[in-house]
mmCIF file of N, CA and C in Angstrom:
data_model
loop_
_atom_site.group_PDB
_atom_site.id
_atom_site.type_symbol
_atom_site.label_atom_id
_atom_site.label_comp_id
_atom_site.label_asym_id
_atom_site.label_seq_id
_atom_site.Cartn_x
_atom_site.Cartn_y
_atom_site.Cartn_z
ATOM 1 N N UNK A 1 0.843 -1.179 0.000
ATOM 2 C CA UNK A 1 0.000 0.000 0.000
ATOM 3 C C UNK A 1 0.884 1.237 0.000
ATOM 4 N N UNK A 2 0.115 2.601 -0.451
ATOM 5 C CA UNK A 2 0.954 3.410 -0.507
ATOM 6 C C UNK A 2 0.190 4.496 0.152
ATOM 7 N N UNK A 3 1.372 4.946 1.212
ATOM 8 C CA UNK A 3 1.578 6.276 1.947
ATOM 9 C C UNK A 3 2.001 7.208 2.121
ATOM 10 N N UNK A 4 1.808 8.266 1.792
ATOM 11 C CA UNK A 4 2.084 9.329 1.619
ATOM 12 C C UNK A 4 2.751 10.426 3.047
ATOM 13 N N UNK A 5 4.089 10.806 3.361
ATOM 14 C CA UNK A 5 4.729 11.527 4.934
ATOM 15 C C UNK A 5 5.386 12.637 4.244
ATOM 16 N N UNK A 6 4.784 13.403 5.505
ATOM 17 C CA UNK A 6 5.294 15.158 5.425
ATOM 18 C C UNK A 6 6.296 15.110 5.934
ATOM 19 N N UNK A 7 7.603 15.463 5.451
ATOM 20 C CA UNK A 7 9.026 15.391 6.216
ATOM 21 C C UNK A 7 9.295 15.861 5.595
ATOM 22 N N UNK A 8 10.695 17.195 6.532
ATOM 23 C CA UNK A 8 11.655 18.159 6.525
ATOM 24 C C UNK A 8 12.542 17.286 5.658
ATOM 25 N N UNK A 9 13.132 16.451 6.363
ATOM 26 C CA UNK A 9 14.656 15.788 6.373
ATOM 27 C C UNK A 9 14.402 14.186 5.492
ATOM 28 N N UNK A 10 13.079 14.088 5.584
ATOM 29 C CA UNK A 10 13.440 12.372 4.449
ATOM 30 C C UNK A 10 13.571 11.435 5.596
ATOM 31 N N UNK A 11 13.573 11.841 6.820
ATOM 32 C CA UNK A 11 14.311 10.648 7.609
ATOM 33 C C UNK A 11 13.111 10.239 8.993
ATOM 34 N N UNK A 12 12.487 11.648 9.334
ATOM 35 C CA UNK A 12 11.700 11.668 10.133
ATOM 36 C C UNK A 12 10.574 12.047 9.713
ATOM 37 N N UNK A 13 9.575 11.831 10.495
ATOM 38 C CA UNK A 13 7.894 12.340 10.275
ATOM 39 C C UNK A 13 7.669 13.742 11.459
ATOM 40 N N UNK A 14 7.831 15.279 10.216
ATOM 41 C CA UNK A 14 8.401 15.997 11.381
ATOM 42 C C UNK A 14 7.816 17.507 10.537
ATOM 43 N N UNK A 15 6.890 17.149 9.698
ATOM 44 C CA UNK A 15 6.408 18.232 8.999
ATOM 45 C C UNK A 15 4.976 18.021 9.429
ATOM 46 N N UNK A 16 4.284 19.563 9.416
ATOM 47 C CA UNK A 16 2.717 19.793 9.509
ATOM 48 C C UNK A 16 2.160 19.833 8.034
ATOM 49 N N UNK A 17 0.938 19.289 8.405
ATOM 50 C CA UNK A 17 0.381 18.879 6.912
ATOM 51 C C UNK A 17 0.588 20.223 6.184
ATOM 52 N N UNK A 18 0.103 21.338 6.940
ATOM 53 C CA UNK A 18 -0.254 22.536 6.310
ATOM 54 C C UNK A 18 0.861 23.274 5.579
ATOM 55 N N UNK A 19 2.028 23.238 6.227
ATOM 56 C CA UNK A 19 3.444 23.592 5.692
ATOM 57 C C UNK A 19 4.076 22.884 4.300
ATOM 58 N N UNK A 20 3.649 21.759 4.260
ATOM 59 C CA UNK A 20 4.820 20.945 3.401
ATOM 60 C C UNK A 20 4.101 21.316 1.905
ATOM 61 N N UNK A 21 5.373 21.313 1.242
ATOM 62 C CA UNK A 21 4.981 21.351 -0.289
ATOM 63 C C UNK A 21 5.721 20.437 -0.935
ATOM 64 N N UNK A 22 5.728 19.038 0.108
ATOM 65 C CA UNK A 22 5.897 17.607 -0.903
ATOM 66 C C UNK A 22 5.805 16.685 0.118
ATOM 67 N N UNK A 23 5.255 15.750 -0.234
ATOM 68 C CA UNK A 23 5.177 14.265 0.056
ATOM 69 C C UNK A 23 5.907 13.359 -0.457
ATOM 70 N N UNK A 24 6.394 12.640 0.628
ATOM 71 C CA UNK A 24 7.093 11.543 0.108
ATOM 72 C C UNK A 24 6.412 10.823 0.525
ATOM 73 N N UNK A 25 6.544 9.560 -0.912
ATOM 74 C CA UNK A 25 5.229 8.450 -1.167
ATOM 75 C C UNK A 25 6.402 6.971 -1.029
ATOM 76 N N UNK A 26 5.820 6.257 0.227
ATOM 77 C CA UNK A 26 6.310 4.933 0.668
ATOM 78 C C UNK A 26 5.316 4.212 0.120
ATOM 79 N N UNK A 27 5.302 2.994 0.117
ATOM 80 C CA UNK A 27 4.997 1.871 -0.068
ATOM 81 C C UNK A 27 5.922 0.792 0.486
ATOM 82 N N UNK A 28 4.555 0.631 1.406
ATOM 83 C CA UNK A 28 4.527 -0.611 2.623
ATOM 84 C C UNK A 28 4.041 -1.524 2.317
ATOM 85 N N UNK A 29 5.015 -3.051 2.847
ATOM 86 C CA UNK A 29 4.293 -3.970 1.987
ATOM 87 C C UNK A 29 5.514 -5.008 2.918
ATOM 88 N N UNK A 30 4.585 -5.709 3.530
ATOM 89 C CA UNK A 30 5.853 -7.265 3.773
ATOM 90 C C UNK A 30 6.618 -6.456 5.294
ATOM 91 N N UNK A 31 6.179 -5.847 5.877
ATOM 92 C CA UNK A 31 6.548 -4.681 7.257
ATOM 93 C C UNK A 31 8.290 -4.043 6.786
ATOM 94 N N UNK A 32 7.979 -3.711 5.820
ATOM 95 C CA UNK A 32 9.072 -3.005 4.806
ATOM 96 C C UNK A 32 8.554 -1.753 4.134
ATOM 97 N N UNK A 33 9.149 -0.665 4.441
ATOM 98 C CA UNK A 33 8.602 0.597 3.628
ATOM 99 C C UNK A 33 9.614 0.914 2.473
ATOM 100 N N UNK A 34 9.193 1.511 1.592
ATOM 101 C CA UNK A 34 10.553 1.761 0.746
ATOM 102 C C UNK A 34 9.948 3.264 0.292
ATOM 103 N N UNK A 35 10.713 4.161 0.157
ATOM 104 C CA UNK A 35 10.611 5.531 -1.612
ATOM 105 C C UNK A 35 10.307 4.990 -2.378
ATOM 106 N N UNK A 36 8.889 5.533 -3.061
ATOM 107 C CA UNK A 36 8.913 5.353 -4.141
ATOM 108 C C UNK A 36 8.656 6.889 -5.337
ATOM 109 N N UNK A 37 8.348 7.606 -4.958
ATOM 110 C CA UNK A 37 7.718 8.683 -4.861
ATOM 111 C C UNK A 37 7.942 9.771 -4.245
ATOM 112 N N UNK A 38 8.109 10.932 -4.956
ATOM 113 C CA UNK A 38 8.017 12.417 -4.383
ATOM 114 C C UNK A 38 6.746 13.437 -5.051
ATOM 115 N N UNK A 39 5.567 13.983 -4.443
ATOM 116 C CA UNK A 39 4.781 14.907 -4.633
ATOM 117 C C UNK A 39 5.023 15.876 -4.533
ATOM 118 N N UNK A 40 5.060 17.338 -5.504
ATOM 119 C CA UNK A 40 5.138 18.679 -5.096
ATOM 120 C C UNK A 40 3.958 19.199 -4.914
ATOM 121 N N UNK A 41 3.884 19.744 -3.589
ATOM 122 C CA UNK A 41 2.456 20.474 -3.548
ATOM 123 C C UNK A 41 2.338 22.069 -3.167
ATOM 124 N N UNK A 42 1.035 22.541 -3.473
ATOM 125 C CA UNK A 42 1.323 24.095 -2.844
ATOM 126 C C UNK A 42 0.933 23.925 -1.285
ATOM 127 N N UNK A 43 1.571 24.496 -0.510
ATOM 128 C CA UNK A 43 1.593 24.720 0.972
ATOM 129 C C UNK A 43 0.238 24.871 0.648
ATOM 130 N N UNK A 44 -1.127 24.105 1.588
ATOM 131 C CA UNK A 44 -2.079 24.530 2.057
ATOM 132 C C UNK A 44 -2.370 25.795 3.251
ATOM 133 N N UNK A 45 -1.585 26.023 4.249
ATOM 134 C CA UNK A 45 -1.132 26.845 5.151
ATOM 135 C C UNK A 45 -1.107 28.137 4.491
ATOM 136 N N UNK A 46 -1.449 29.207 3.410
ATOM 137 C CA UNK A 46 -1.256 30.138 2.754
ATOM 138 C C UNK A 46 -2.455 30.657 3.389
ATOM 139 N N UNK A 47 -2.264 32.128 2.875
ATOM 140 C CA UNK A 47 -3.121 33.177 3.186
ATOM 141 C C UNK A 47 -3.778 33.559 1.868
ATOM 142 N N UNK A 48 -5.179 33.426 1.832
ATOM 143 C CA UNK A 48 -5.404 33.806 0.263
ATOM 144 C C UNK A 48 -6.946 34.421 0.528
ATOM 145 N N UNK A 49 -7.033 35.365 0.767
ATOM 146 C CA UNK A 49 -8.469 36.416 1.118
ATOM 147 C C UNK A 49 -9.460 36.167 0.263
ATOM 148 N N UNK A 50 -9.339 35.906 -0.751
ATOM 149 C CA UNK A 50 -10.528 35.564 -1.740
ATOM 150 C C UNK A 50 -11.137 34.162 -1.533
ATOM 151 N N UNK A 51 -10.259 32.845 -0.714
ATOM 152 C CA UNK A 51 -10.328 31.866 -0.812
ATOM 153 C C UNK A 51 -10.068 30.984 0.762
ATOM 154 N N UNK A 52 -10.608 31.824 1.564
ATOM 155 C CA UNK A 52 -10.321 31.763 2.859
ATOM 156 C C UNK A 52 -10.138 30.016 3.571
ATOM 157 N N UNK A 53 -10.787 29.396 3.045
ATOM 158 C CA UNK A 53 -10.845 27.593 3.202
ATOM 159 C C UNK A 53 -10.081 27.071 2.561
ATOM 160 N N UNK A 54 -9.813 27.589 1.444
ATOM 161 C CA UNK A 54 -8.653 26.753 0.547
ATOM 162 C C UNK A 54 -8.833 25.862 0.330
ATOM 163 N N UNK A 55 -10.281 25.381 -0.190
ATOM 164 C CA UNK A 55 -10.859 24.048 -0.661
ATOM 165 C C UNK A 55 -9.843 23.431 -1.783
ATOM 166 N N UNK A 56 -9.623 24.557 -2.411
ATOM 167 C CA UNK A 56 -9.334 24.156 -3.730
ATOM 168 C C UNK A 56 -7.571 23.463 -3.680
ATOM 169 N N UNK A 57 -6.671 24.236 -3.112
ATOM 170 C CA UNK A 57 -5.620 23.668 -2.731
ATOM 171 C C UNK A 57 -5.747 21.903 -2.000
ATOM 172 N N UNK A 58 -6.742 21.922 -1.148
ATOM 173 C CA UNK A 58 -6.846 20.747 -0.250
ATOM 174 C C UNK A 58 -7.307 19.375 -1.330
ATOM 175 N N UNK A 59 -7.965 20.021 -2.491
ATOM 176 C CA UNK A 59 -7.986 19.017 -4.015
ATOM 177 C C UNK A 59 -7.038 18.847 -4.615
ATOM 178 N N UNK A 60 -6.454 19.743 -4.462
ATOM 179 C CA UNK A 60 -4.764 19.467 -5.163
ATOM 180 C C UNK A 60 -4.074 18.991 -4.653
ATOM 181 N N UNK A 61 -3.864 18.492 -3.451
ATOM 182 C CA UNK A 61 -3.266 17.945 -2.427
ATOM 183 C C UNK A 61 -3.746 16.249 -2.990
ATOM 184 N N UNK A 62 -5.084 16.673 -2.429
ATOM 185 C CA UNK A 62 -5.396 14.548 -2.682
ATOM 186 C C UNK A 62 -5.233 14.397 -3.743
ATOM 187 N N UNK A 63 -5.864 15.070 -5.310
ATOM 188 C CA UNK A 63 -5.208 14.612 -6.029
ATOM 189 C C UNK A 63 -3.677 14.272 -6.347
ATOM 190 N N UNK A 64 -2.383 14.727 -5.994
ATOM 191 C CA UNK A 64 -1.620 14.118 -6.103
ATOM 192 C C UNK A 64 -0.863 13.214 -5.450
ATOM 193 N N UNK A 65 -2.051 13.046 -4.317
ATOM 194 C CA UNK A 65 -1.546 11.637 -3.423
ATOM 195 C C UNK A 65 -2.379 10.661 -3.753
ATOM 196 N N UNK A 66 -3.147 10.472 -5.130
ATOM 197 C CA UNK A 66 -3.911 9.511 -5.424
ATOM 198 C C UNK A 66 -3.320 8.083 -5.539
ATOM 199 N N UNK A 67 -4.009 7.274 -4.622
ATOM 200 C CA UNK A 67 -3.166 6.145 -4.980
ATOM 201 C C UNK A 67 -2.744 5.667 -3.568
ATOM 202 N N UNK A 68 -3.158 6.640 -2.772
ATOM 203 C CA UNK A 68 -2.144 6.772 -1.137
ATOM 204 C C UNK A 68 -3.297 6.321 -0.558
ATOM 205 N N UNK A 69 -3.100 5.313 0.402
ATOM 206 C CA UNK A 69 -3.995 5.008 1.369
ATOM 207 C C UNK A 69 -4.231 5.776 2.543
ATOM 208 N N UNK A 70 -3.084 6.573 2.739
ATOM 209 C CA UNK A 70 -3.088 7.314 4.253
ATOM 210 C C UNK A 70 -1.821 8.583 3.604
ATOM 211 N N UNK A 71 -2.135 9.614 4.989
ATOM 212 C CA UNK A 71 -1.230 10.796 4.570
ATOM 213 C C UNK A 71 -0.724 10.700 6.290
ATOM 214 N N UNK A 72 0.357 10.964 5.900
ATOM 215 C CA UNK A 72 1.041 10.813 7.759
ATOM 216 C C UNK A 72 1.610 12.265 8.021
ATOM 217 N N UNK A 73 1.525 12.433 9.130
ATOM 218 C CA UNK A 73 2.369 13.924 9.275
ATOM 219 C C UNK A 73 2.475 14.203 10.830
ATOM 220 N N UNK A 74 3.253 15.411 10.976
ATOM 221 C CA UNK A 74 3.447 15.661 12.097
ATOM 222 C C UNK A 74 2.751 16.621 12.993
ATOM 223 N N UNK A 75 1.237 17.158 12.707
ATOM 224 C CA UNK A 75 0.387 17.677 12.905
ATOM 225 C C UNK A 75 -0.594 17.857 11.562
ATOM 226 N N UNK A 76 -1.730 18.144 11.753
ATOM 227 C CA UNK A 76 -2.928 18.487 10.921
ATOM 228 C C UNK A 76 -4.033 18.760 11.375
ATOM 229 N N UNK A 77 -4.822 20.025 11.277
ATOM 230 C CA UNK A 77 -5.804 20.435 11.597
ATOM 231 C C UNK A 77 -6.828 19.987 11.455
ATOM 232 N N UNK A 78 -8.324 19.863 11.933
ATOM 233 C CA UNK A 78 -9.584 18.829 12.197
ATOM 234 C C UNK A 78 -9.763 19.145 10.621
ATOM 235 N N UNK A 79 -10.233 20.282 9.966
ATOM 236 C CA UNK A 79 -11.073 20.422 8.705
ATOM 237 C C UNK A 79 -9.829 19.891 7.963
ATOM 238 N N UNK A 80 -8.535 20.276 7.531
ATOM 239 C CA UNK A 80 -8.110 19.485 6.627
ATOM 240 C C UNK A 80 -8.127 17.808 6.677
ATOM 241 N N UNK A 81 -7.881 17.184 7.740
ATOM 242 C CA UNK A 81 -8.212 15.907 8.131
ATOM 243 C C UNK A 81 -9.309 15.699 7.754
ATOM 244 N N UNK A 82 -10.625 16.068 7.994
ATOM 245 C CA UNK A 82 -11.925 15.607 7.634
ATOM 246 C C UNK A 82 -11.644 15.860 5.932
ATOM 247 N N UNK A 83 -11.384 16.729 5.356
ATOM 248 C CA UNK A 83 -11.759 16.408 3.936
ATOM 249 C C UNK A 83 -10.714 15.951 3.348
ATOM 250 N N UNK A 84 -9.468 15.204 3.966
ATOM 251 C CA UNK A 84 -8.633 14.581 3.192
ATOM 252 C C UNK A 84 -9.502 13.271 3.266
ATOM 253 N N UNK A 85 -10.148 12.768 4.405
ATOM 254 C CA UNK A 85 -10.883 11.330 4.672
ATOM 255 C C UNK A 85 -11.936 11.688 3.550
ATOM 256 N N UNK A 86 -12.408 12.462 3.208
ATOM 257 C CA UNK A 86 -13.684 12.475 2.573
ATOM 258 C C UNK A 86 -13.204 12.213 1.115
ATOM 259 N N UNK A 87 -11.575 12.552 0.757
ATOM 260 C CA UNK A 87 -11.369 12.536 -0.392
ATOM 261 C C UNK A 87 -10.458 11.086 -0.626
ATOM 262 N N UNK A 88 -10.570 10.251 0.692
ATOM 263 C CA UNK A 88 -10.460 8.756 0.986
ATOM 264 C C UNK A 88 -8.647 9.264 0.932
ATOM 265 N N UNK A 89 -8.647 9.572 1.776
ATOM 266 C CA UNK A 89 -7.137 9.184 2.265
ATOM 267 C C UNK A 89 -7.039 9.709 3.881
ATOM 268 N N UNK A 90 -7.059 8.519 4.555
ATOM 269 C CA UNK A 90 -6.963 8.910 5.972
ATOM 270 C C UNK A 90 -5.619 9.271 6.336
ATOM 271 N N UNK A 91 -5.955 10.312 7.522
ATOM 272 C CA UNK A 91 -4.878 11.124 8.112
ATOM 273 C C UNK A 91 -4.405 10.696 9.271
ATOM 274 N N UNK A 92 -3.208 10.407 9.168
ATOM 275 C CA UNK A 92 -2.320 9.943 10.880
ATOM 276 C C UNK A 92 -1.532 11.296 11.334
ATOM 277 N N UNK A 93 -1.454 11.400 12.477
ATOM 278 C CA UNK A 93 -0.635 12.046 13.750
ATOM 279 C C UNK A 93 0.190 11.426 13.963
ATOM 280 N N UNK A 94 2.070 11.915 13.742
ATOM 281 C CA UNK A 94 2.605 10.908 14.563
ATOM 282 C C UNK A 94 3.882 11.533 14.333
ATOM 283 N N UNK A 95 5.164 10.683 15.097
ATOM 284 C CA UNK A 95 6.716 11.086 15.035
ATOM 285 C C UNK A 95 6.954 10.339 14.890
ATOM 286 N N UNK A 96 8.551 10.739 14.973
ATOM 287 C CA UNK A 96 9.246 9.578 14.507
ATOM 288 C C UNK A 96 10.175 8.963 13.469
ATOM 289 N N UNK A 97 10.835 7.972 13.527
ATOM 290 C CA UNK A 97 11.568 7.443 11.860
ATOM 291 C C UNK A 97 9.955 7.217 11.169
ATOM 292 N N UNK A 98 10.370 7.626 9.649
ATOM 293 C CA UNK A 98 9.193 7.217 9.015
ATOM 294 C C UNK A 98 9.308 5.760 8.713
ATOM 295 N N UNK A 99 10.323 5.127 8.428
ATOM 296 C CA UNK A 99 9.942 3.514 7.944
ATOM 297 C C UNK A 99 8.757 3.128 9.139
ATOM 298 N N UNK A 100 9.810 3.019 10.175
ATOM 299 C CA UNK A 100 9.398 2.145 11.224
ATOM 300 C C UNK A 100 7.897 2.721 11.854
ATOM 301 N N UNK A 101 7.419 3.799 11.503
ATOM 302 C CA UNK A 101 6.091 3.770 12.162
ATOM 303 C C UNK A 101 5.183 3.998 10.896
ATOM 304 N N UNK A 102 6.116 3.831 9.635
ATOM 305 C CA UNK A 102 4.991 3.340 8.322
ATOM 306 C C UNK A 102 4.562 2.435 8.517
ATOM 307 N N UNK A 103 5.101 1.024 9.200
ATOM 308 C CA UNK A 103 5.072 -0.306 9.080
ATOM 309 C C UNK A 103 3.789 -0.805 10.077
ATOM 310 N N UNK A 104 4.099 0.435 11.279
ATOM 311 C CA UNK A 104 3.524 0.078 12.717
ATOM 312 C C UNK A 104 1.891 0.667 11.838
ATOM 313 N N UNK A 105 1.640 1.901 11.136
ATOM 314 C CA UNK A 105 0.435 2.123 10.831
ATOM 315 C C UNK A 105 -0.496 1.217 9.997
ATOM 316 N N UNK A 106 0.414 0.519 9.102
ATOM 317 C CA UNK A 106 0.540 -0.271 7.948
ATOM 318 C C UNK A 106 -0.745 -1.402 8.841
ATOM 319 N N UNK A 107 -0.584 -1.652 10.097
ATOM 320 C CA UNK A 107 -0.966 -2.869 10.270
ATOM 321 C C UNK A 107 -2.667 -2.586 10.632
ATOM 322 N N UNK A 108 -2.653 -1.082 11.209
ATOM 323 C CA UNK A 108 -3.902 -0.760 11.571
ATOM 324 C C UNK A 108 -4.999 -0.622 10.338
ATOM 325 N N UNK A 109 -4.549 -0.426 8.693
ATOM 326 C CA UNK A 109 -5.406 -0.048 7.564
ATOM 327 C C UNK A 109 -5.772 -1.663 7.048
#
């Protein structure tokens, strides 16, 4: 399966959903994560007065984690969480090395 983690450094799970403008896309499989994948996205976290919800960014987001069973990160706010689930990719909270608590989430989906 494939998961999608907000990380600074590649190494840890240590970015907020709202900040990052890429995902790195694992695929877990056999309690083994590997890279397979990098997403560029626009920071949802922006200020945009005409567009105060930023629905439209938060579509651009799932769409290019299509394919991702889950989005992991190191914080995320209730409304982006609810409409990433709505756009079927559930949202985890968490730290950490990313393999090793890809593997540990891996078991809960």
């Amino acid at each position: 399966m494939l998961i999608a983690v907000a990380s600074r450094d590649g190494k840890e799970i240590n970015q907020h959903f709202g900040h990052a403008d890429r995902f790195l896309i694992f695929e877990v499989d056999g309690g083994e994560a590997r890279l397979v994948d990098e997403k560029k996205v626009e920071r949802y976290c922006t200020y945009d007065a005409s567009h105060p919800q930023r629905a439209h960014l938060l579509q651009a987001i799932a769409d290019a984690l299509t394919g991702c069973r889950a989005v992991v990160c190191a914080q995320i706010g209730q409304g982006p969480q609810t409409e990433m689930e709505r756009f079927g990719v559930d949202a985890f909270v968490a730290d950490g090395p990313i393999k090793a608590t890809l593997v540990e989430i891996a078991k809960v989906l």
